[in-house]
JSON list of C-alpha atoms in Angstrom, two decimals:
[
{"chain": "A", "resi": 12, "resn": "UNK", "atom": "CA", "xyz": [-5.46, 20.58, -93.98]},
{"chain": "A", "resi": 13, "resn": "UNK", "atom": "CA", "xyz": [-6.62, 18.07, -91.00]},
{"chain": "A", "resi": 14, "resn": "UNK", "atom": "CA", "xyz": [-4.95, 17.70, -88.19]},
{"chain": "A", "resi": 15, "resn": "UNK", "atom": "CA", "xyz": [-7.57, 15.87, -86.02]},
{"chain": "A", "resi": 16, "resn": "UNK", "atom": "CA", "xyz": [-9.00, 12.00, -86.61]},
{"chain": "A", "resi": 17, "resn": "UNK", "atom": "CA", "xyz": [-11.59, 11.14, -84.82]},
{"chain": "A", "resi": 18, "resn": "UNK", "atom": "CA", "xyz": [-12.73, 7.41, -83.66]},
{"chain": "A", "resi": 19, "resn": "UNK", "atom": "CA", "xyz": [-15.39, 6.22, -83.98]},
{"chain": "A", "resi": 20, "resn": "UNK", "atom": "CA", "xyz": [-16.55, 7.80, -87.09]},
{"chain": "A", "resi": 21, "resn": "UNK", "atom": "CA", "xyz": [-19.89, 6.47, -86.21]},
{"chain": "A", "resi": 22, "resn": "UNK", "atom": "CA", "xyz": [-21.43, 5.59, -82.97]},
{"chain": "A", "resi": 23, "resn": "UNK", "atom": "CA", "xyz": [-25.18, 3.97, -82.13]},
{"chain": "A", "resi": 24, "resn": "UNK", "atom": "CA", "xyz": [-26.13, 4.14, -78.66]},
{"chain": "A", "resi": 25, "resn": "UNK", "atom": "CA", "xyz": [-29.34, 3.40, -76.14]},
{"chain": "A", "resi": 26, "resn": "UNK", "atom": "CA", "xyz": [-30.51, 6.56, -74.34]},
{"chain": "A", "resi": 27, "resn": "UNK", "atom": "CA", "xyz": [-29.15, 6.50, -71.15]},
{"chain": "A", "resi": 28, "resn": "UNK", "atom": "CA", "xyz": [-26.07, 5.11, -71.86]},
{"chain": "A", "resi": 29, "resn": "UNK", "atom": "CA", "xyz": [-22.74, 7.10, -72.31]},
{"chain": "A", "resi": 30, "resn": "UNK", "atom": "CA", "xyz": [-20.92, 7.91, -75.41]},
{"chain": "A", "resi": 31, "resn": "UNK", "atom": "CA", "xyz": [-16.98, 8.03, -75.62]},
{"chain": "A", "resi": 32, "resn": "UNK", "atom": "CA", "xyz": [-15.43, 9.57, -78.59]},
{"chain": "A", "resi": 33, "resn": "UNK", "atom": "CA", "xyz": [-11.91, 9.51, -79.15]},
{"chain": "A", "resi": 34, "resn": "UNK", "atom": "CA", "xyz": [-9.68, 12.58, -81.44]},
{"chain": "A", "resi": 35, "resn": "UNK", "atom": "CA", "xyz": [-6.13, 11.86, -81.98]},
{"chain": "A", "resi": 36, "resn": "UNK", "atom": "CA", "xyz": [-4.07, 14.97, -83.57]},
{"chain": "A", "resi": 37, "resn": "UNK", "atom": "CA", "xyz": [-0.47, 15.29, -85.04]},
{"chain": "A", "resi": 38, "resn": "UNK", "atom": "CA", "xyz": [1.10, 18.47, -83.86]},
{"chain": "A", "resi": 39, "resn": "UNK", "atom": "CA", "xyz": [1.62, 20.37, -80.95]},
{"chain": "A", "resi": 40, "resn": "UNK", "atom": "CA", "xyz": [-1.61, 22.49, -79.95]},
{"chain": "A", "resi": 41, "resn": "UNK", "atom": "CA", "xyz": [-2.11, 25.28, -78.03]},
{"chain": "A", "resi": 42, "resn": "UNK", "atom": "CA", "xyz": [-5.46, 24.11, -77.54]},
{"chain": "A", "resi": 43, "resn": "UNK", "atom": "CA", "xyz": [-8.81, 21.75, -78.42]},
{"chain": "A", "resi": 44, "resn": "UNK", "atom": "CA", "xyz": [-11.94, 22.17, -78.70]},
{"chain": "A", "resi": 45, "resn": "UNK", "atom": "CA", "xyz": [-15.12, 20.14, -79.14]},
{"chain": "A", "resi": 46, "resn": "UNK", "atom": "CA", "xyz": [-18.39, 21.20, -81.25]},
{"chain": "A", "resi": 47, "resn": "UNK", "atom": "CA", "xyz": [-21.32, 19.73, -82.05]},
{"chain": "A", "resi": 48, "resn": "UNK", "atom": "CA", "xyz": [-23.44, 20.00, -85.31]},
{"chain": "A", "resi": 49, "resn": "UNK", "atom": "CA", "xyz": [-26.98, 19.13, -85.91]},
{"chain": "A", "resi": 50, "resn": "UNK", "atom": "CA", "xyz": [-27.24, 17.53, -89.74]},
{"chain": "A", "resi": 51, "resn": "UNK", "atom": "CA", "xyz": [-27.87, 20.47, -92.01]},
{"chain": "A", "resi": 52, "resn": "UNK", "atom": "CA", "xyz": [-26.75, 23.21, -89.01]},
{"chain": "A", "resi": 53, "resn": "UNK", "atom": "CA", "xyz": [-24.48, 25.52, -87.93]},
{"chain": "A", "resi": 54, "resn": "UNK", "atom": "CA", "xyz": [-22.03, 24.68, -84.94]},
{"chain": "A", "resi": 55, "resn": "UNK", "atom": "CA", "xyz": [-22.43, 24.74, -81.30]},
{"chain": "A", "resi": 56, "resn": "UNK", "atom": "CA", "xyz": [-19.49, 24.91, -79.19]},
{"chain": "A", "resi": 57, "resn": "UNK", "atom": "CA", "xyz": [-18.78, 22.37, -76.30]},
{"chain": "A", "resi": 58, "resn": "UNK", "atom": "CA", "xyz": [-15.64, 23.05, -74.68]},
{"chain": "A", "resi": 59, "resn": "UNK", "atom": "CA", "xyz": [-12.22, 23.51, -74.36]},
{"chain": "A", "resi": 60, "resn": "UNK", "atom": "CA", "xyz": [-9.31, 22.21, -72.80]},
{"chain": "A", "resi": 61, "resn": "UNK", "atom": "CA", "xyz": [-5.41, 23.77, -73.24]},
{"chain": "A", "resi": 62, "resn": "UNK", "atom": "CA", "xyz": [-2.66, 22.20, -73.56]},
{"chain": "A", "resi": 63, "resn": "UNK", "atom": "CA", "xyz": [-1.70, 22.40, -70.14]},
{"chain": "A", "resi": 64, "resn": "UNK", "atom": "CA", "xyz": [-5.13, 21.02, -68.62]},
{"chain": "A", "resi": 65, "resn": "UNK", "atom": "CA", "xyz": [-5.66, 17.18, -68.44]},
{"chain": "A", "resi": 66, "resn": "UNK", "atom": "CA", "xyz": [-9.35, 17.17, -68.00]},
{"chain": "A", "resi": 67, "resn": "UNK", "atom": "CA", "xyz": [-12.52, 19.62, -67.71]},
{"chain": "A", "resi": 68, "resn": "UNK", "atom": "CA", "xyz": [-16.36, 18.73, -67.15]},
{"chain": "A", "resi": 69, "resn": "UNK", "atom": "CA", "xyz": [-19.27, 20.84, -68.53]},
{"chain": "A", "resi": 70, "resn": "UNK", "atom": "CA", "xyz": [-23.05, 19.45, -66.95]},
{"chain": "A", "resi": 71, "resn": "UNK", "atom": "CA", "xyz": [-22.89, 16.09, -68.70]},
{"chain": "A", "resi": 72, "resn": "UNK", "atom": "CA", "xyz": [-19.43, 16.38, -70.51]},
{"chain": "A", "resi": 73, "resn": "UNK", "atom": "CA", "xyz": [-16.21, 15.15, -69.68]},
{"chain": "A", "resi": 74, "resn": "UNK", "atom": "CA", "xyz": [-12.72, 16.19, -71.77]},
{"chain": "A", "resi": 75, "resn": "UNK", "atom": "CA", "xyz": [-9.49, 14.67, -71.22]},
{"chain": "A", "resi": 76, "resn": "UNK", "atom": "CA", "xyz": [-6.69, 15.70, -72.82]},
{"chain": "A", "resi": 77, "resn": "UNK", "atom": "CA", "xyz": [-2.90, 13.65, -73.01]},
{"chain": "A", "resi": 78, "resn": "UNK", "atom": "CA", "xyz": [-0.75, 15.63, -74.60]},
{"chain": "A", "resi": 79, "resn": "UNK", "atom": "CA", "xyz": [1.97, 13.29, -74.38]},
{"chain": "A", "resi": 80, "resn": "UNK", "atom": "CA", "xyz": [-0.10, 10.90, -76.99]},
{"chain": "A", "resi": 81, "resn": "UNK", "atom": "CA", "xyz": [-1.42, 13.44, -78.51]},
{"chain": "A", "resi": 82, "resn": "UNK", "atom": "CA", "xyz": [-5.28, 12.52, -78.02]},
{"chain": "A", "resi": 83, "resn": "UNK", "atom": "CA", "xyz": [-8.50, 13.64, -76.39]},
{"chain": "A", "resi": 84, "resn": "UNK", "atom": "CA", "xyz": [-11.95, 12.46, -75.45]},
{"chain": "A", "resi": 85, "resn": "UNK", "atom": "CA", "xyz": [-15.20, 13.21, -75.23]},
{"chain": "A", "resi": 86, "resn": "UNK", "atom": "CA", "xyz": [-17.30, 11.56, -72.66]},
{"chain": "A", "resi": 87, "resn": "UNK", "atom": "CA", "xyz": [-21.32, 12.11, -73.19]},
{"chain": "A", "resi": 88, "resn": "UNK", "atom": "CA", "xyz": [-23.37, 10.65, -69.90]},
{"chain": "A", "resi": 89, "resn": "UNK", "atom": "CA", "xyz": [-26.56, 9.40, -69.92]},
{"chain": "A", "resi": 90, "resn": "UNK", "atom": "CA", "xyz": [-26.92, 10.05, -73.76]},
{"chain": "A", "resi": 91, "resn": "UNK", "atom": "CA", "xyz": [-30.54, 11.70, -74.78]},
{"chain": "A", "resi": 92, "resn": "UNK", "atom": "CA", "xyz": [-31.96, 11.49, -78.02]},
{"chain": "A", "resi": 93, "resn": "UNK", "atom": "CA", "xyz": [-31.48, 14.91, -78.56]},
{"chain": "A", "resi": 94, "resn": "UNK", "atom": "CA", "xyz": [-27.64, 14.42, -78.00]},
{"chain": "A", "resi": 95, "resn": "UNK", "atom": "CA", "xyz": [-27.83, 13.11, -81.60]},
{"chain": "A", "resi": 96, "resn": "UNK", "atom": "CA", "xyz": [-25.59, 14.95, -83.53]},
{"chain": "A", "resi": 97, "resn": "UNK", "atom": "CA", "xyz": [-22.05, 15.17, -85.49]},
{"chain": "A", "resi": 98, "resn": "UNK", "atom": "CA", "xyz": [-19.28, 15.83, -83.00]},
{"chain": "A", "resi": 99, "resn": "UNK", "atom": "CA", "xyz": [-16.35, 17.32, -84.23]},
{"chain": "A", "resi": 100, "resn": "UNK", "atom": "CA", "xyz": [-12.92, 18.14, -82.74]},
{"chain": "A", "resi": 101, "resn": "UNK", "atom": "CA", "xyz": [-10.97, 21.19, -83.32]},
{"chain": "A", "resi": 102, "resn": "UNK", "atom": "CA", "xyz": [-7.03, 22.11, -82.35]},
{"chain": "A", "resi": 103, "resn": "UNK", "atom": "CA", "xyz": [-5.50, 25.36, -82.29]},
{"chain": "A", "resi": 104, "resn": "UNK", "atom": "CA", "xyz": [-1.92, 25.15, -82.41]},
{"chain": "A", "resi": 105, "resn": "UNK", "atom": "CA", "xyz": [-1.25, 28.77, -81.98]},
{"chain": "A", "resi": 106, "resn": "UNK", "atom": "CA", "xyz": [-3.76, 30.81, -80.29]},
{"chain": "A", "resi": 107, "resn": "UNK", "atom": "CA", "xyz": [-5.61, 33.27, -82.22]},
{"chain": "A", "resi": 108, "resn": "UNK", "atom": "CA", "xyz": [-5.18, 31.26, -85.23]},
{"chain": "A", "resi": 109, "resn": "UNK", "atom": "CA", "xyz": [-7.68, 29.01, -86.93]},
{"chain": "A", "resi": 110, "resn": "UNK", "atom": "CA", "xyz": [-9.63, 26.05, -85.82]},
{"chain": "A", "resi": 111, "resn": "UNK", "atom": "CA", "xyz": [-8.18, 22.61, -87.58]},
{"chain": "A", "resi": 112, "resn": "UNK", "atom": "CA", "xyz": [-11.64, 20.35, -87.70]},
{"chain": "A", "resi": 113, "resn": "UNK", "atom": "CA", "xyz": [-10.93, 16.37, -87.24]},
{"chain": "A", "resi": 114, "resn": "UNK", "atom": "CA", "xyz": [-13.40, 13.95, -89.16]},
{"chain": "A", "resi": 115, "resn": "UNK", "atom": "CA", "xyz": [-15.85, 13.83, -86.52]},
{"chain": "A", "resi": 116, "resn": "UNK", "atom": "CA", "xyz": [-18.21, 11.30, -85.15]},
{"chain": "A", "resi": 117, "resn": "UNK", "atom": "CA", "xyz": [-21.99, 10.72, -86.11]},
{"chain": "A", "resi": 118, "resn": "UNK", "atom": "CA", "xyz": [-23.38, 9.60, -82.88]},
{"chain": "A", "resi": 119, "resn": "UNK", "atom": "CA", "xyz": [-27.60, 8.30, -82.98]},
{"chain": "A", "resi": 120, "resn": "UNK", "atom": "CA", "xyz": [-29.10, 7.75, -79.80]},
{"chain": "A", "resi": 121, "resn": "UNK", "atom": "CA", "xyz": [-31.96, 6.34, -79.82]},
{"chain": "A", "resi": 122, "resn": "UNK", "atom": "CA", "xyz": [-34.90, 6.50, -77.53]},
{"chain": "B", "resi": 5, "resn": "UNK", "atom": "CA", "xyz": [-23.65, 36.54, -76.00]},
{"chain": "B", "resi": 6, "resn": "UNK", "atom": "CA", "xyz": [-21.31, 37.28, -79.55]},
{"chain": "B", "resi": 7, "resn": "UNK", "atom": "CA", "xyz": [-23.70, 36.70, -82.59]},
{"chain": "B", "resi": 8, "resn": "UNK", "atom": "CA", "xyz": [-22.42, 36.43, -86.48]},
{"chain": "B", "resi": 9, "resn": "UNK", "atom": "CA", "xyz": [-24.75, 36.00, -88.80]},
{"chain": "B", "resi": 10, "resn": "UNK", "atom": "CA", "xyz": [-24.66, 34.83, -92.52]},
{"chain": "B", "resi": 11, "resn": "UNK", "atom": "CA", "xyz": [-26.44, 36.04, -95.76]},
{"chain": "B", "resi": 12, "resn": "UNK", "atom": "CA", "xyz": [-27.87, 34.88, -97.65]},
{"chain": "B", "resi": 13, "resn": "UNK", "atom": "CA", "xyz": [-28.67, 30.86, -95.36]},
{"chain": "B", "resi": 14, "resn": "UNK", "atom": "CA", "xyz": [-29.33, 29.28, -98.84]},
{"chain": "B", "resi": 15, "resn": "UNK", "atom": "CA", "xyz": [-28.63, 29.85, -102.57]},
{"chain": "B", "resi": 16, "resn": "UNK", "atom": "CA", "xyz": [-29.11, 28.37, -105.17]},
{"chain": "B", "resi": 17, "resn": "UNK", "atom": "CA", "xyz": [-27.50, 29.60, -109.12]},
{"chain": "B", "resi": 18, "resn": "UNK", "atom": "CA", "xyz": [-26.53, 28.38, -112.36]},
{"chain": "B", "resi": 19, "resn": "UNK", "atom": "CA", "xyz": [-23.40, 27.11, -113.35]},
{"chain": "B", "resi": 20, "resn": "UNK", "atom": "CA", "xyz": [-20.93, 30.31, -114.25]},
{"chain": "B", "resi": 21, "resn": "UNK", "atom": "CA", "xyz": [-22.36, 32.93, -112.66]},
{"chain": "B", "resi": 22, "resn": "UNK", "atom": "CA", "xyz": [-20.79, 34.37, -109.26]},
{"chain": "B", "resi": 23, "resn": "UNK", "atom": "CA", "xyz": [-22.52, 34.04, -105.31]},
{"chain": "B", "resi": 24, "resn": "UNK", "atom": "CA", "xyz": [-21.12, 36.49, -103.20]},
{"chain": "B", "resi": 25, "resn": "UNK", "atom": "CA", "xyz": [-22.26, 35.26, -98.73]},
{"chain": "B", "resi": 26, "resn": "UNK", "atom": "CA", "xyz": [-21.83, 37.70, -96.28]},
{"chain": "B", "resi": 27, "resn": "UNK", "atom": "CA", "xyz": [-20.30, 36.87, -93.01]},
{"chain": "B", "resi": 28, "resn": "UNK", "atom": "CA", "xyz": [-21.51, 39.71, -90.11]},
{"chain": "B", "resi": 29, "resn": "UNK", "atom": "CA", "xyz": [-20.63, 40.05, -86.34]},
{"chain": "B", "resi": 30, "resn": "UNK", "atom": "CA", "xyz": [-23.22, 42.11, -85.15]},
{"chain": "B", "resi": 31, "resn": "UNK", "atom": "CA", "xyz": [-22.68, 43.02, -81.65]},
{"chain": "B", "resi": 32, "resn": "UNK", "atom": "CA", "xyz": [-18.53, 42.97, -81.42]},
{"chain": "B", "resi": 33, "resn": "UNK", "atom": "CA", "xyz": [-15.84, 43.93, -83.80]},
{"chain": "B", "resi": 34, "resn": "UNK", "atom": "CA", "xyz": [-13.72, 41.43, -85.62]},
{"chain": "B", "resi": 35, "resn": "UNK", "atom": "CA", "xyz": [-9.72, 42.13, -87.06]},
{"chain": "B", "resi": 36, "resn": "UNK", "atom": "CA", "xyz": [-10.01, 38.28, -87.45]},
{"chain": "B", "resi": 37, "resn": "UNK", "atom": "CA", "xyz": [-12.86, 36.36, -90.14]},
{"chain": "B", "resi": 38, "resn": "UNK", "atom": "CA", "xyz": [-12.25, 32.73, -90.79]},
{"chain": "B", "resi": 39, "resn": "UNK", "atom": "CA", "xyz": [-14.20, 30.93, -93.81]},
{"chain": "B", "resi": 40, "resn": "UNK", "atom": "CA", "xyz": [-14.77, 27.39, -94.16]},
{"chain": "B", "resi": 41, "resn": "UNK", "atom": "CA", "xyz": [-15.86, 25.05, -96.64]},
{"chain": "B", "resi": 42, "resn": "UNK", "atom": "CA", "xyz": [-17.99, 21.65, -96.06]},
{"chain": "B", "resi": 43, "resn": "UNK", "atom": "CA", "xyz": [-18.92, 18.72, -98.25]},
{"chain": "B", "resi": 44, "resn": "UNK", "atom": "CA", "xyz": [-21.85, 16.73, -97.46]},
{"chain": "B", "resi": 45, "resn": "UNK", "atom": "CA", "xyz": [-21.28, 14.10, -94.53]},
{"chain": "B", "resi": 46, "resn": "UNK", "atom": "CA", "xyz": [-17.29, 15.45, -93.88]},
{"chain": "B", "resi": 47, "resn": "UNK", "atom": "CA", "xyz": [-15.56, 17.56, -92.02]},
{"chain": "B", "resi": 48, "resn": "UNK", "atom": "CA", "xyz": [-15.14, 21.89, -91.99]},
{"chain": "B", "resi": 49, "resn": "UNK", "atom": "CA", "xyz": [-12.05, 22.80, -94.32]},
{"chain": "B", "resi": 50, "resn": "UNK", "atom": "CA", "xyz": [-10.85, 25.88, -93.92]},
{"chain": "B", "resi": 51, "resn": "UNK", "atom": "CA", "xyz": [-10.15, 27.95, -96.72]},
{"chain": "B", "resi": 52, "resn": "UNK", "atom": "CA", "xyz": [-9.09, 31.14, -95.88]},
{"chain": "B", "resi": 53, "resn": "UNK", "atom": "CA", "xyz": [-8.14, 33.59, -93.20]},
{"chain": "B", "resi": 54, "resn": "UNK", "atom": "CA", "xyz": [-9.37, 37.28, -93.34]},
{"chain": "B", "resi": 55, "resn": "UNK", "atom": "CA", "xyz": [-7.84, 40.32, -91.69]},
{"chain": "B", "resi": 56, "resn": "UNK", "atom": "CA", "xyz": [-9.78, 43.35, -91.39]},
{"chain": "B", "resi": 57, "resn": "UNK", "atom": "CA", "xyz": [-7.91, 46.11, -94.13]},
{"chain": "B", "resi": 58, "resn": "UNK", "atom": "CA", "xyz": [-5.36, 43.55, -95.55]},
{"chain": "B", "resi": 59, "resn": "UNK", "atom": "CA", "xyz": [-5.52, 40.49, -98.21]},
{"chain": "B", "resi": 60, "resn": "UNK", "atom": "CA", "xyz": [-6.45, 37.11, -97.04]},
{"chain": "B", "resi": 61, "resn": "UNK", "atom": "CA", "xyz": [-4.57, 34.20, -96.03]},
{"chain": "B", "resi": 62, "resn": "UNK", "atom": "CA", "xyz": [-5.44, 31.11, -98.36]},
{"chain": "B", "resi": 63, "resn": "UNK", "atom": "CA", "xyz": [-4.97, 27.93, -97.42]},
{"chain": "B", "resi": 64, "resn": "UNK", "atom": "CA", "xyz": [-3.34, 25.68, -99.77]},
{"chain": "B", "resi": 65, "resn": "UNK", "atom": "CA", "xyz": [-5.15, 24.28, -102.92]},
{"chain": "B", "resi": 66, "resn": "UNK", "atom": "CA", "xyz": [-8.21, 26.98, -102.25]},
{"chain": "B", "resi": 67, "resn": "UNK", "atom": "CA", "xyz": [-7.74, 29.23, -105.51]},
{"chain": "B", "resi": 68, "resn": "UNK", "atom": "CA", "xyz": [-7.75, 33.09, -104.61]},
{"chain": "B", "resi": 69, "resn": "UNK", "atom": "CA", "xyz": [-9.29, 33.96, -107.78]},
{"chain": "B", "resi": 70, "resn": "UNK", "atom": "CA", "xyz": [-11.95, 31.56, -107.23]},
{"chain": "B", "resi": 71, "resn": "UNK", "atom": "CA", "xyz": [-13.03, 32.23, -104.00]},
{"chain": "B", "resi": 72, "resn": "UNK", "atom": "CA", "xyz": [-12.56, 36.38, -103.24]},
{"chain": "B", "resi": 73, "resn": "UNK", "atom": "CA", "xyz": [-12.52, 37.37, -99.79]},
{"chain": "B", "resi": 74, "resn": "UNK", "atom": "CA", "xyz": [-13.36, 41.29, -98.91]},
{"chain": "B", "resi": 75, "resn": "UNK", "atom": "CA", "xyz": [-12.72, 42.14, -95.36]},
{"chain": "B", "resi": 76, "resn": "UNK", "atom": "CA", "xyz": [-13.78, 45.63, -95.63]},
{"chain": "B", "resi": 77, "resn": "UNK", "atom": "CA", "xyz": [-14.85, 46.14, -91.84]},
{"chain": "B", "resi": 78, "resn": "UNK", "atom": "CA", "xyz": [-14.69, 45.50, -88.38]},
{"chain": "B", "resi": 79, "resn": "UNK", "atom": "CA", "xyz": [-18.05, 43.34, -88.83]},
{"chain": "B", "resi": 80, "resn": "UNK", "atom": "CA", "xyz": [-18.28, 42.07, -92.22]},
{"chain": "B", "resi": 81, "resn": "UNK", "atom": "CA", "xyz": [-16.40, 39.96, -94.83]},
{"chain": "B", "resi": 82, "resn": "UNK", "atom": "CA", "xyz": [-17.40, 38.70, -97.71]},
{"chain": "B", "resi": 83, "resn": "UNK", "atom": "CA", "xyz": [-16.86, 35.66, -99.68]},
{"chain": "B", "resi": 84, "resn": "UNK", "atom": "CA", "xyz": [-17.45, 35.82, -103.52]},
{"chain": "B", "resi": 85, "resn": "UNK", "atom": "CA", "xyz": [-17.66, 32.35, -105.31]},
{"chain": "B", "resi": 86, "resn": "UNK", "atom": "CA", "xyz": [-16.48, 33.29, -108.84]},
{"chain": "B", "resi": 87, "resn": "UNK", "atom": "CA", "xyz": [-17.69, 31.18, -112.01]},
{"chain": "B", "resi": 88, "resn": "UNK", "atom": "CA", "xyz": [-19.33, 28.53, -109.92]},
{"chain": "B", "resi": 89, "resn": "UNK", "atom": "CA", "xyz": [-19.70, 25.13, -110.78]},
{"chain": "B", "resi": 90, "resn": "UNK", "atom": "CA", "xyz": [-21.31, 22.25, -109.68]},
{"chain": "B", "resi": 91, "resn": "UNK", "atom": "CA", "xyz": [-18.24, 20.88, -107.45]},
{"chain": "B", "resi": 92, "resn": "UNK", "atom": "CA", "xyz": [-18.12, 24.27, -105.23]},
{"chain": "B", "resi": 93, "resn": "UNK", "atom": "CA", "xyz": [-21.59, 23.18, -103.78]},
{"chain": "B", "resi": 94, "resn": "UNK", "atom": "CA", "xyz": [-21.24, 23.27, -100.12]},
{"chain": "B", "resi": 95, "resn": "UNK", "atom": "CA", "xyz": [-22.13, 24.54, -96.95]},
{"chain": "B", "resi": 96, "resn": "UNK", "atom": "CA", "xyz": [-20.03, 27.59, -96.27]},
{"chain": "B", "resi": 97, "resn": "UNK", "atom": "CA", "xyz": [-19.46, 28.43, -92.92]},
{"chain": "B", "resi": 98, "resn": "UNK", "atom": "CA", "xyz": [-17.33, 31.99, -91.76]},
{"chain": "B", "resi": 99, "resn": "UNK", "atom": "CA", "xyz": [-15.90, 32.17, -87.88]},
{"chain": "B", "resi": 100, "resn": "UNK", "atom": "CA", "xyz": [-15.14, 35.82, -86.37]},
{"chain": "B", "resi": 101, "resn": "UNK", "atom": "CA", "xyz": [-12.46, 36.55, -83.78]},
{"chain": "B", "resi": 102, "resn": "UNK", "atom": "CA", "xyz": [-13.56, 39.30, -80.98]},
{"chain": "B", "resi": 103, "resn": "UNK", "atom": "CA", "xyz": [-11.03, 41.81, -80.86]},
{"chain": "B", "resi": 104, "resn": "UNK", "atom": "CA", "xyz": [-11.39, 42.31, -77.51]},
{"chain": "B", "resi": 105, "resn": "UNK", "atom": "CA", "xyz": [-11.95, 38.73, -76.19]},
{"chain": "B", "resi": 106, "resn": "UNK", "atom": "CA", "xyz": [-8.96, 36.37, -75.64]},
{"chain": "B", "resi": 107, "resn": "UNK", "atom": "CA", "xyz": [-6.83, 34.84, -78.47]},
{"chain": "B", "resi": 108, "resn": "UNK", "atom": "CA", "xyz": [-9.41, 31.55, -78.64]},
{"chain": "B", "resi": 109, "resn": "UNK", "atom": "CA", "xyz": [-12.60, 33.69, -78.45]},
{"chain": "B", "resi": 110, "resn": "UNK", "atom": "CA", "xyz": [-14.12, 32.52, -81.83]},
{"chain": "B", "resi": 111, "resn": "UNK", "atom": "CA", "xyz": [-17.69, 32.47, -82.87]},
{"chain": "B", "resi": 112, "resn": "UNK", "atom": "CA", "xyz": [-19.44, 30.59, -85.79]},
{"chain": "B", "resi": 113, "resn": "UNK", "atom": "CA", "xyz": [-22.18, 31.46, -88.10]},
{"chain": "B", "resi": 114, "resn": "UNK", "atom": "CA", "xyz": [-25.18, 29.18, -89.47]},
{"chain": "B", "resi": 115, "resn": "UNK", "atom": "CA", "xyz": [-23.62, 28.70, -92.56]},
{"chain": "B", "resi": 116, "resn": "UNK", "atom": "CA", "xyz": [-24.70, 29.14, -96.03]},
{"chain": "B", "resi": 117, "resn": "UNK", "atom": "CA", "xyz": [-25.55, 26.22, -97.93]},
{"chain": "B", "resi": 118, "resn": "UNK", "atom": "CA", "xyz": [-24.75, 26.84, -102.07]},
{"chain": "B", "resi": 119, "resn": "UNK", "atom": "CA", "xyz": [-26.23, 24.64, -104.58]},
{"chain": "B", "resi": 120, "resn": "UNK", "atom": "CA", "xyz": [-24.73, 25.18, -108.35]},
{"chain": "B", "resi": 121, "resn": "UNK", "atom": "CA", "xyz": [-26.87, 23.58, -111.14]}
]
């Protein structure tokens, strides 16, 4: 099952500029998480932000999470080529159970 | 920092024979595997939850008898794909809990990409 849609599902950007992607979910989490994926690769873990947090920063990330609608972003600054990648979200809605992947975005930045 | 591993990264087999991947996590102990399923240019399904020493949880529409899960250890479970066929090609990617990390301490492996001709 899915629990997490993400918008855009595909995002071109300039380098330097910043990337916002959006992940709406359906059900109460406990938590939600953000990974990134190379085409072909394994994933790399970006953050997370519980339920009772509204927003957390990581070097060039930003997270918010509203609860109340249900949604999160991700905020990429001063996109590098090398930020190109498939960014997923991922909920937990009990902890110590499974991750619940959204869609994810493709973002391309290009140099 | 927590490192699982796969085996083997790729594979490649005929149609109706079995692939059996390996999911290890070789510097902590995992009760906890999770395996996941992905289709080219989508997202990570999951399929199953392991438990170290007890049957797996299946989520619904994966078939059990299909896709066998052996959770034998504290570090390894195994996913057998039974009868492949050309439709179970995917990248197959296990998560393992630390048993002594918190409840959302989780780490991936690389995956293992399965071709079926």
């Amino acid at each position: 099952s899915q629990q997490g849609e993400e918008d855009p599902q595909a995002l071109s950007i300039q380098e330097g500029e910043n990337a916002t992607m959006n992940c709406s979910y359906k059900t109460s989490i406990n938590n939600l998480q953000w990974y990134r994926q190379n085409s072909g690769r394994g994933l790399v873990h970006l953050i997370l932000i519980r339920s009772n947090e509204r927003e957390k920063h990581s070097g060039r990330l930003r997270v918010t999470l509203d609860t109340s609608k249900k949604s999160s972003s991700l905020l990429i600054t001063a996109s590098r080529a090398a930020d190109t990648a498939s960014y997923f979200c991922a909920t937990v809605l009990q902890a110590g159970t499974a991750l619940i992947f959204g869609k994810g975005t493709t973002l391309s930045v290009s140099s | 920092g927590a490192v699982v591993s796969q085996h083997p990264s790729r594979v490649i087999c005929k149609s109706g024979t079995s692939v059996k991947i390996e999911c290890r996590s070789l510097d902590f102990q995992a009760t906890t595997m999770f395996w996941y399923r992905q289709f080219p240019k989508q997202s990570l399904m999951l399929m199953a939850t392991s438990n170290e020493g007890s049957k797996a949880t299946y989520e619904q529409g994966v078939e059990k008898d299909k896709f066998l899960i052996n959770h034998a250890s504290l570090t390894l479970s195994t996913l057998t794909v039974t009868s492949a066929h050309p439709e179970d090609s995917s990248f197959y990617i296990c998560s393992a809990k630390d048993r002594r990390g918190g409840p959302d301490t989780q780490y991936f492996g690389p995956g293992t990409r399965l071709t079926v001709l």
